[in-house]
Amino acid sequence: MMLLWRRSLAARFLMLVLLALALSQAITFLISWDERGQALHAAAKGEFVSRTSSLAILLDTTPPSLRPDILNVSGTAYTRFWTSHDGPSNPLAWQQEALTQLAKPLPGIAAKYAAYMNGQASNAVAAADPSVPPRMLDLSGSGSPFTRPAKFLYLDGAPNGMGLSVRLDDSTWLNAAYAKVMPSAFWTAQSAISLALTALILSAIAIFGAQAIARPLRRLANAAELFGRGEAVPRLPESGPDDIRQTAEAFNRMQERLQRFVEDRTRMLAAISHDLRTPLTSLRLRAEFVQDHDLQEKMLKTIEEIQTMTEAALAFAREDAAVEETRTVDLSALVGSLCDDLEELGQNVTVSDGPKVLYRCRPDSLRRAIRNLVENAVRYGEQAKVSLVRRTDSLDIVVEDAGPGIPQADMEQVFAPFFRLEQSRNRETGGVGLGLSIARAIARHHGGDIVLENRSNGLRAIVRLPLIDMARQLAPAPVPETSPPTGLRSLPA
């Protein structure tokens, strides 16, 4: 239950609606239950008094010899009638007589109910306190259904027990006793069915409403995931309630601003690189006229280093722009093809065979990131062992070498642009310091990262790519590409 509460908006919305229903039903019950009991009691009393009044009129118009039969057929499962010569002068004695009459079974009444009434009457007789006689009310007079003397009392101990004694025209008294168990249980079959139907209807409405809210949120989450992985995401539909519409508008504005920022930065760096070519060319020409050969050689190397770093910075910015199309490829084939190409060039690279793994990515960029890590491993660790490991929530491309490793304090610093552990600034031994920066930028554009770990006999670099639900992509993936490009152009790490 708590798992659904944490993970599902529809389940949370449904639980809140059902809780509101239960609370409203409980409050309604507490407010109306007492009024319901009073209404049922008043209705029973009115029916009892009216029936007794009608029976008194009937007995006045029939011969005395027929009265016993009329009284017998007028009795019900919860009402008894009998006549007496005297009125109810002793309320306690009259009450005991009424309970005795109620305990007598009538012909045709089920024995089960008769036994129940007998038990109720016996309990009432035992519970009656002879020292406290019941109060008898006079119902005759104005505003009363009786124009003749009539006495009414409540029977102590009997369920909703009532008694009535009415004087007839021949001075005898018609006595009536009533006892009926009123339905007092709140949880009846009818209330259960009513509550179940109400809960079912509210649940359907709640699920529909929650889905209507969750659908644009899921669409927003999918778009944010794809955008975070560097994919081109179409604009979200700006429709629905104000809150949802404003969220979609904010996401679209954010996406446009970020794309504009990357494009502006790329154009700026491209312009800087282009503008630097002219003074660099002028410096190279002037260096040719330097007579001192050693000084000339140093100047030309410095100019070449500046030009290399400028072009590397431009390539790094272009990688940030991430204009390559995202598609599904066989990641095992991509890694294996890259390692085979490097091995053919004479580098000490080995790859572990693994199962076919289809992954949605930008293969050229990912290939470049892996190549930079492998070349670093060969340059500084003399060899590179590459493997592909599938974990619960990620795909790991592992590159291991047998080098000296990296000091723990520099584990994050090595990813900074133009940072090099090797301080000679020699391109043959250290490059320009952009290889790891470019590799991490590519991994992060795919929603992953690069992690470095020192081993006992070398360094382990892990390209950690997230496992995502491909069915949730905004566009279907094309047929997997099994033969990725084999181009080897890359910046030195």
Coordinates of C-alpha atoms in Angstrom, one line a residue:
M1 CA 0.0 0.0 0.0
M2 CA 2.8 2.4 0.9
L3 CA 4.6 1.5 -2.3
L4 CA 1.6 2.5 -4.4
W5 CA 1.3 5.7 -2.3
R6 CA 4.9 6.6 -3.1
R7 CA 5.0 5.6 -6.7
S8 CA 1.6 6.2 -8.2
L9 CA -0.2 9.5 -8.5
A10 CA -3.4 7.7 -9.5
A11 CA -3.3 5.4 -6.4
R12 CA -2.6 8.4 -4.1
F13 CA -5.5 10.4 -5.6
L14 CA -7.8 7.3 -5.4
M15 CA -6.8 6.7 -1.7
L16 CA -7.5 10.3 -0.8
V17 CA -10.9 10.2 -2.5
L18 CA -11.9 7.0 -0.7
L19 CA -10.7 8.4 2.6
A20 CA -12.8 11.5 2.0
L21 CA -15.8 9.3 1.2
A22 CA -15.3 7.3 4.4
L23 CA -14.9 10.4 6.5
S24 CA -18.0 12.0 5.0
Q25 CA -20.1 8.9 5.5
A26 CA -18.9 8.7 9.1
I27 CA -19.7 12.3 9.8
T28 CA -23.1 11.9 8.1
F29 CA -23.8 8.9 10.2
L30 CA -22.9 10.6 13.5
I31 CA -25.1 13.6 12.6
S32 CA -28.2 11.7 11.3
W33 CA -28.2 8.5 13.3
D34 CA -29.9 10.0 16.4
E35 CA -32.5 11.8 14.1
R36 CA -33.1 8.5 12.3
G37 CA -33.8 6.7 15.5
Q38 CA -36.2 9.4 16.7
A39 CA -38.0 9.4 13.3
L40 CA -38.4 5.6 13.3
H41 CA -39.7 5.7 16.9
A42 CA -42.2 8.5 16.1
A43 CA -43.4 6.6 13.0
A44 CA -43.9 3.4 15.0
K45 CA -45.7 5.2 17.8
G46 CA -48.0 7.0 15.3
E47 CA -48.9 3.7 13.5
F48 CA -49.5 1.9 16.9
V49 CA -51.8 4.7 18.2
S50 CA -53.7 4.9 14.9
R51 CA -54.2 1.2 14.6
T52 CA -55.4 1.0 18.2
S53 CA -57.9 3.9 17.6
S54 CA -59.3 2.2 14.5
L55 CA -59.6 -1.1 16.4
A56 CA -61.5 0.7 19.2
I57 CA -64.0 2.1 16.8
L58 CA -64.4 -1.3 15.2
L59 CA -65.1 -3.0 18.5
D60 CA -67.7 -0.4 19.4
T61 CA -69.7 -1.3 16.3
T62 CA -69.5 -5.1 16.6
P63 CA -71.3 -7.6 19.0
P64 CA -69.3 -8.5 22.1
S65 CA -69.3 -12.2 21.0
L66 CA -67.0 -11.3 18.1
R67 CA -64.5 -9.4 20.0
P68 CA -62.1 -12.3 20.8
D69 CA -61.8 -13.2 17.2
I70 CA -61.3 -9.6 16.1
L71 CA -58.6 -9.2 18.7
N72 CA -56.8 -12.4 17.6
V73 CA -56.8 -11.5 13.9
S74 CA -55.7 -7.9 14.7
G75 CA -52.6 -9.1 16.5
T76 CA -49.3 -9.0 14.7
A77 CA -45.8 -10.3 15.3
Y78 CA -45.0 -7.3 17.4
T79 CA -48.5 -6.2 18.6
R80 CA -51.1 -7.7 21.0
F81 CA -54.6 -6.7 21.8
W82 CA -56.9 -7.7 24.7
T83 CA -59.8 -6.3 26.7
S84 CA -60.3 -5.9 30.4
H85 CA -63.2 -4.7 32.6
D86 CA -61.0 -2.2 34.5
G87 CA -58.7 0.5 33.3
P88 CA -54.9 0.7 34.0
S89 CA -55.1 1.9 37.6
N90 CA -51.8 0.2 38.5
P91 CA -49.2 1.0 35.8
L92 CA -46.8 -1.6 37.0
A93 CA -49.3 -4.4 37.0
W94 CA -50.6 -3.3 33.6
Q95 CA -47.0 -3.4 32.2
Q96 CA -46.5 -6.9 33.5
E97 CA -49.7 -8.0 31.9
A98 CA -48.7 -6.3 28.6
L99 CA -45.3 -8.2 28.6
T100 CA -47.1 -11.4 29.3
Q101 CA -49.5 -10.8 26.4
L102 CA -46.5 -10.1 24.1
A103 CA -44.9 -13.4 25.0
K104 CA -47.9 -15.4 23.9
P105 CA -47.5 -16.7 20.3
L106 CA -50.2 -16.1 17.8
P107 CA -51.4 -18.7 15.3
G108 CA -49.3 -18.5 12.1
I109 CA -46.5 -16.6 13.8
A110 CA -43.1 -18.3 13.3
A111 CA -42.0 -20.2 16.4
K112 CA -38.5 -18.6 16.1
Y113 CA -39.9 -15.1 16.5
A114 CA -42.3 -16.2 19.2
A115 CA -39.5 -17.6 21.2
Y116 CA -37.6 -14.3 20.7
M117 CA -40.5 -12.3 21.9
N118 CA -40.9 -14.6 24.9
G119 CA -37.3 -14.1 25.8
Q120 CA -37.6 -10.3 25.4
A121 CA -40.7 -10.2 27.6
S122 CA -39.1 -12.4 30.2
N123 CA -36.0 -10.2 30.3
A124 CA -38.3 -7.1 30.6
V125 CA -40.3 -8.6 33.5
A126 CA -37.0 -9.4 35.3
A127 CA -35.6 -6.0 34.6
A128 CA -38.7 -4.1 35.8
D129 CA -38.3 -2.3 39.1
P130 CA -41.5 -2.7 41.2
S131 CA -40.5 0.3 43.3
V132 CA -40.5 2.6 40.3
P133 CA -43.8 2.2 38.4
P134 CA -43.8 3.3 34.8
R135 CA -45.3 6.7 34.0
M136 CA -48.7 6.6 32.3
L137 CA -49.7 9.5 30.0
D138 CA -53.3 10.6 29.3
L139 CA -53.9 10.9 25.5
S140 CA -57.5 12.0 25.7
G141 CA -58.6 15.6 25.0
S142 CA -57.9 18.2 22.4
G143 CA -55.1 17.5 19.9
S144 CA -55.3 13.7 20.6
P145 CA -56.6 11.1 18.2
F146 CA -58.9 9.9 21.0
T147 CA -62.1 11.6 22.1
R148 CA -62.5 9.0 24.9
P149 CA -60.3 8.2 27.9
A150 CA -56.9 6.8 26.8
K151 CA -53.7 6.0 28.7
F152 CA -50.3 5.6 27.1
L153 CA -47.0 4.3 28.6
Y154 CA -43.6 3.0 27.6
L155 CA -42.8 -0.5 28.5
D156 CA -39.6 -0.8 30.5
G157 CA -37.1 -3.4 29.2
A158 CA -38.9 -4.2 26.0
P159 CA -37.4 -3.1 22.7
N160 CA -39.2 0.1 21.7
G161 CA -42.0 -1.2 23.9
M162 CA -45.3 0.9 24.1
G163 CA -48.6 0.3 25.8
L164 CA -52.1 1.9 25.2
S165 CA -55.4 1.4 27.0
V166 CA -58.6 2.9 25.5
R167 CA -62.1 2.8 27.1
L168 CA -64.8 1.5 24.9
D169 CA -68.5 2.6 24.8
D170 CA -69.6 -0.3 27.0
S171 CA -67.1 0.9 29.7
T172 CA -64.6 -2.0 29.1
W173 CA -61.0 -1.2 28.1
L174 CA -59.1 -2.1 24.9
N175 CA -55.5 -2.8 25.8
A176 CA -52.7 -2.8 23.2
A177 CA -49.0 -3.6 23.6
Y178 CA -46.2 -3.1 21.1
A179 CA -42.6 -4.2 21.0
K180 CA -40.4 -4.3 17.9
V181 CA -36.7 -4.4 17.5
M182 CA -35.8 -1.4 15.3
P183 CA -33.0 -1.9 12.8
S184 CA -30.1 -0.2 14.6
A185 CA -27.1 -1.6 12.7
F186 CA -25.4 0.9 10.5
W187 CA -23.6 -1.6 8.3
T188 CA -26.5 -3.3 6.6
A189 CA -26.5 -5.0 3.2
Q190 CA -28.2 -2.0 1.7
S191 CA -25.7 0.5 3.1
A192 CA -22.8 -1.8 2.1
I193 CA -24.1 -1.9 -1.5
S194 CA -24.7 1.8 -1.6
L195 CA -21.2 2.6 -0.2
A196 CA -19.6 0.1 -2.7
L197 CA -21.4 1.7 -5.7
T198 CA -20.4 5.2 -4.5
A199 CA -16.8 4.1 -4.0
L200 CA -16.7 2.4 -7.4
I201 CA -18.1 5.5 -9.2
L202 CA -15.7 7.8 -7.3
S203 CA -12.8 5.5 -8.0
A204 CA -13.5 5.6 -11.7
I205 CA -13.7 9.4 -11.6
A206 CA -10.6 9.6 -9.5
I207 CA -8.6 7.3 -11.8
F208 CA -9.7 9.2 -14.8
G209 CA -8.8 12.5 -13.2
A210 CA -5.4 11.2 -12.0
Q211 CA -4.6 9.9 -15.4
A212 CA -5.5 13.2 -17.0
I213 CA -3.0 14.9 -14.5
A214 CA -0.3 12.2 -14.7
R215 CA -0.3 11.9 -18.6
P216 CA 1.2 15.4 -19.2
L217 CA 3.6 14.9 -16.3
R218 CA 4.8 11.6 -17.8
R219 CA 5.2 13.3 -21.1
L220 CA 7.2 16.1 -19.5
A221 CA 9.4 13.5 -17.6
N222 CA 10.1 11.7 -20.9
A223 CA 10.9 14.9 -22.7
A224 CA 13.2 16.0 -19.9
E225 CA 15.0 12.6 -19.9
L226 CA 15.5 12.7 -23.7
F227 CA 16.6 16.4 -23.6
G228 CA 19.0 15.6 -20.8
R229 CA 20.5 12.9 -23.0
G230 CA 21.0 15.4 -25.8
E231 CA 18.2 14.2 -28.1
A232 CA 16.1 16.5 -30.2
V233 CA 12.7 16.9 -28.4
P234 CA 9.7 18.3 -30.1
R235 CA 7.8 21.1 -28.3
L236 CA 5.4 19.9 -25.7
P237 CA 1.7 20.7 -26.4
E238 CA 0.8 23.8 -24.4
S239 CA -2.8 22.8 -23.5
G240 CA -4.8 21.7 -20.5
P241 CA -5.4 23.5 -17.2
D242 CA -3.3 26.5 -16.3
D243 CA -0.9 24.7 -14.1
I244 CA -0.1 22.0 -16.7
R245 CA 0.0 24.5 -19.6
Q246 CA 2.3 26.8 -17.7
T247 CA 4.6 23.9 -16.9
A248 CA 4.8 22.9 -20.6
E249 CA 5.4 26.5 -21.6
A250 CA 8.2 26.8 -19.1
F251 CA 9.9 23.6 -20.3
N252 CA 9.6 24.7 -24.0
R253 CA 11.1 28.1 -23.1
M254 CA 13.9 26.4 -21.1
Q255 CA 14.7 24.1 -24.0
E256 CA 14.8 27.0 -26.5
R257 CA 17.1 29.0 -24.2
L258 CA 19.5 26.2 -23.7
Q259 CA 19.7 25.4 -27.3
R260 CA 20.2 29.1 -28.1
F261 CA 22.9 29.3 -25.5
V262 CA 24.8 26.3 -26.9
E263 CA 24.5 27.6 -30.4
D264 CA 25.7 31.1 -29.5
R265 CA 28.7 29.7 -27.6
T266 CA 29.6 27.4 -30.5
R267 CA 29.3 30.3 -33.0
M268 CA 31.4 32.5 -30.7
L269 CA 34.2 29.9 -30.3
A270 CA 34.1 29.2 -34.1
A271 CA 34.5 32.9 -34.7
I272 CA 37.4 33.2 -32.2
S273 CA 39.0 30.2 -33.8
H274 CA 38.6 31.7 -37.3
D275 CA 39.8 35.1 -36.2
L276 CA 42.9 33.6 -34.5
R277 CA 44.0 31.9 -37.7
T278 CA 45.0 35.3 -39.2
P279 CA 47.3 36.5 -36.4
L280 CA 48.7 32.9 -36.0
T281 CA 49.5 32.8 -39.7
S282 CA 51.1 36.2 -39.5
L283 CA 53.2 35.1 -36.5
R284 CA 54.2 31.9 -38.4
L285 CA 55.4 34.0 -41.4
R286 CA 57.3 36.4 -39.2
A287 CA 58.9 33.4 -37.4
E288 CA 60.3 32.3 -40.7
F289 CA 62.4 35.4 -40.9
V290 CA 64.0 34.8 -37.5
Q291 CA 67.7 34.1 -38.0
D292 CA 68.3 32.2 -34.8
H293 CA 67.3 28.6 -35.7
D294 CA 66.7 27.5 -32.1
L295 CA 64.5 30.5 -31.3
Q296 CA 62.7 30.0 -34.6
E297 CA 61.9 26.4 -33.7
K298 CA 60.6 27.3 -30.3
M299 CA 58.4 30.0 -31.7
L300 CA 57.0 27.7 -34.3
K301 CA 56.2 25.0 -31.7
T302 CA 54.5 27.6 -29.5
I303 CA 52.4 28.8 -32.4
E304 CA 51.5 25.2 -33.4
E305 CA 50.5 24.5 -29.7
I306 CA 48.2 27.6 -29.7
Q307 CA 46.6 26.5 -32.9
T308 CA 46.1 22.9 -31.7
M309 CA 44.5 24.1 -28.4
T310 CA 42.2 26.5 -30.3
E311 CA 41.0 23.8 -32.7
A312 CA 40.6 21.4 -29.7
A313 CA 38.5 23.9 -27.9
L314 CA 36.3 24.4 -30.9
A315 CA 35.8 20.6 -31.3
F316 CA 34.9 20.4 -27.6
A317 CA 32.3 23.1 -28.1
R318 CA 30.9 21.4 -31.1
E319 CA 30.6 18.2 -29.1
D320 CA 28.5 20.1 -26.5
A321 CA 26.1 21.1 -29.3
A322 CA 25.3 17.4 -29.8
V323 CA 23.9 17.7 -33.3
E324 CA 24.3 14.0 -34.1
E325 CA 21.0 12.0 -34.6
T326 CA 20.2 9.6 -31.8
R327 CA 19.5 6.0 -33.0
T328 CA 19.6 2.4 -31.7
V329 CA 22.8 0.4 -32.2
D330 CA 24.3 -2.8 -31.0
L331 CA 26.6 -1.5 -28.3
S332 CA 28.7 -4.7 -28.1
A333 CA 29.4 -4.4 -31.9
L334 CA 30.3 -0.7 -31.6
V335 CA 32.8 -1.4 -28.8
G336 CA 34.2 -4.5 -30.5
S337 CA 34.6 -2.7 -33.8
L338 CA 36.5 0.2 -32.2
C339 CA 38.9 -2.1 -30.3
D340 CA 39.5 -4.1 -33.5
D341 CA 40.4 -0.9 -35.4
L342 CA 42.8 0.2 -32.6
E343 CA 44.4 -3.2 -32.4
E344 CA 45.0 -3.2 -36.2
L345 CA 46.9 0.1 -35.7
G346 CA 49.3 -1.8 -33.3
Q347 CA 47.9 -0.7 -30.0
N348 CA 47.7 -3.2 -27.2
V349 CA 43.9 -3.4 -26.9
T350 CA 41.7 -6.5 -26.0
V351 CA 38.0 -6.7 -25.7
S352 CA 35.9 -9.3 -23.8
D353 CA 33.1 -10.9 -25.8
G354 CA 29.6 -10.1 -24.5
P355 CA 26.0 -10.5 -25.4
K356 CA 24.3 -8.3 -28.0
V357 CA 23.0 -5.2 -26.3
L358 CA 20.8 -2.7 -28.2
Y359 CA 21.1 0.8 -26.9
R360 CA 19.7 4.2 -28.1
C361 CA 22.5 6.6 -28.3
R362 CA 24.6 8.9 -30.6
P363 CA 27.0 6.2 -31.8
D364 CA 29.7 8.5 -33.3
S365 CA 30.0 10.6 -30.2
L366 CA 29.9 7.5 -27.9
R367 CA 32.6 5.9 -30.0
R368 CA 34.8 9.0 -29.6
A369 CA 34.4 8.9 -25.9
I370 CA 35.4 5.3 -25.6
R371 CA 38.3 5.8 -28.0
N372 CA 39.7 8.6 -25.9
L373 CA 39.6 6.4 -22.8
V374 CA 41.2 3.4 -24.6
E375 CA 44.0 5.6 -26.1
N376 CA 44.6 7.1 -22.6
A377 CA 44.8 3.6 -21.2
V378 CA 47.3 2.5 -23.9
R379 CA 49.4 5.7 -23.6
Y380 CA 49.7 5.7 -19.7
G381 CA 49.0 2.1 -18.8
E382 CA 50.6 0.3 -21.8
Q383 CA 47.5 -1.8 -22.4
A384 CA 43.7 -1.5 -22.5
K385 CA 41.2 -4.2 -21.5
V386 CA 37.6 -3.3 -22.6
S387 CA 34.4 -5.1 -21.4
L388 CA 30.7 -4.4 -21.4
V389 CA 28.8 -5.1 -18.2
R390 CA 25.0 -4.9 -17.8
R391 CA 23.9 -4.0 -14.3
T392 CA 20.5 -3.5 -12.8
D393 CA 20.1 0.1 -13.7
S394 CA 23.0 0.9 -16.0
L395 CA 25.3 -0.3 -18.8
D396 CA 29.0 -0.1 -17.9
I397 CA 31.7 0.1 -20.5
V398 CA 34.8 -0.7 -18.5
V399 CA 38.4 0.2 -19.7
E400 CA 41.2 -1.1 -17.5
D401 CA 45.0 -0.5 -17.8
A402 CA 48.1 -1.6 -16.0
G403 CA 49.5 1.9 -15.4
P404 CA 50.3 3.8 -12.2
G405 CA 46.8 5.1 -11.7
I406 CA 45.8 8.7 -10.7
P407 CA 46.2 10.3 -7.3
Q408 CA 42.9 10.3 -5.4
A409 CA 43.0 14.1 -5.0
D410 CA 43.1 14.5 -8.8
M411 CA 40.3 12.1 -9.7
E412 CA 37.9 14.9 -10.5
Q413 CA 40.5 17.5 -11.6
V414 CA 41.6 15.3 -14.6
F415 CA 38.2 16.0 -16.2
A416 CA 38.8 19.8 -16.3
P417 CA 39.6 21.1 -19.7
F418 CA 43.3 21.5 -20.5
F419 CA 44.3 19.9 -17.2
R420 CA 47.2 17.4 -17.5
L421 CA 48.9 15.3 -14.9
E422 CA 52.0 15.2 -17.3
Q423 CA 53.4 18.8 -17.1
S424 CA 55.8 18.6 -20.0
R425 CA 53.2 20.0 -22.5
N426 CA 54.6 17.5 -25.0
R427 CA 51.8 16.5 -27.4
E428 CA 53.5 13.1 -27.8
T429 CA 53.2 12.3 -24.1
G430 CA 50.4 14.3 -22.8
G431 CA 48.1 15.8 -25.5
V432 CA 46.3 19.0 -24.8
G433 CA 44.2 17.8 -21.8
L434 CA 40.8 17.6 -23.5
G435 CA 40.4 13.9 -24.0
L436 CA 38.7 13.1 -20.6
S437 CA 36.7 16.3 -20.7
I438 CA 35.3 15.4 -24.1
A439 CA 34.6 11.8 -23.0
R440 CA 32.7 12.9 -19.8
A441 CA 30.8 15.5 -21.7
I442 CA 29.6 12.8 -24.2
A443 CA 28.7 10.4 -21.4
R444 CA 26.7 13.1 -19.6
H445 CA 24.9 14.1 -22.8
H446 CA 23.7 10.5 -22.8
G447 CA 22.4 10.8 -19.2
G448 CA 25.4 8.9 -17.7
D449 CA 28.9 9.7 -16.4
I450 CA 32.4 8.5 -16.3
V451 CA 33.9 7.1 -13.1
L452 CA 37.6 6.5 -12.4
E453 CA 38.8 3.9 -9.9
N454 CA 42.3 3.0 -8.9
R455 CA 43.1 -0.8 -8.9
S456 CA 46.0 -2.6 -7.3
N457 CA 47.7 -2.8 -10.7
G458 CA 46.2 0.0 -12.7
L459 CA 43.3 2.3 -13.4
R460 CA 39.7 1.4 -14.2
A461 CA 37.6 3.9 -16.2
I462 CA 33.9 3.2 -16.4
V463 CA 31.5 4.8 -18.9
R464 CA 28.2 4.4 -17.0
L465 CA 25.1 4.7 -19.2
P466 CA 21.6 4.7 -17.8
L467 CA 19.2 1.9 -18.7
I468 CA 16.0 3.6 -19.9
D469 CA 12.6 2.2 -21.1
M470 CA 12.9 2.4 -24.9
A471 CA 9.1 2.1 -25.2
R472 CA 8.8 5.5 -23.6
Q473 CA 10.7 7.4 -26.3
L474 CA 8.9 10.0 -28.2
A475 CA 9.8 8.5 -31.6
P476 CA 10.3 4.9 -32.6
A477 CA 13.9 3.8 -33.0
P478 CA 15.1 2.7 -36.5
V479 CA 16.5 -0.8 -37.3
P480 CA 19.6 -1.4 -35.2
E481 CA 22.9 -0.6 -36.9
T482 CA 25.3 -3.5 -36.6
S483 CA 28.3 -2.0 -38.4
P484 CA 29.1 1.4 -36.9
P485 CA 31.5 3.7 -38.7
T486 CA 35.2 3.0 -38.4
G487 CA 36.6 6.5 -38.7
L488 CA 39.6 7.1 -36.5
R489 CA 39.8 10.9 -36.4
S490 CA 39.9 12.1 -32.8
L491 CA 41.7 14.6 -30.6
P492 CA 44.6 13.1 -28.7
A493 CA 43.8 12.5 -25.1

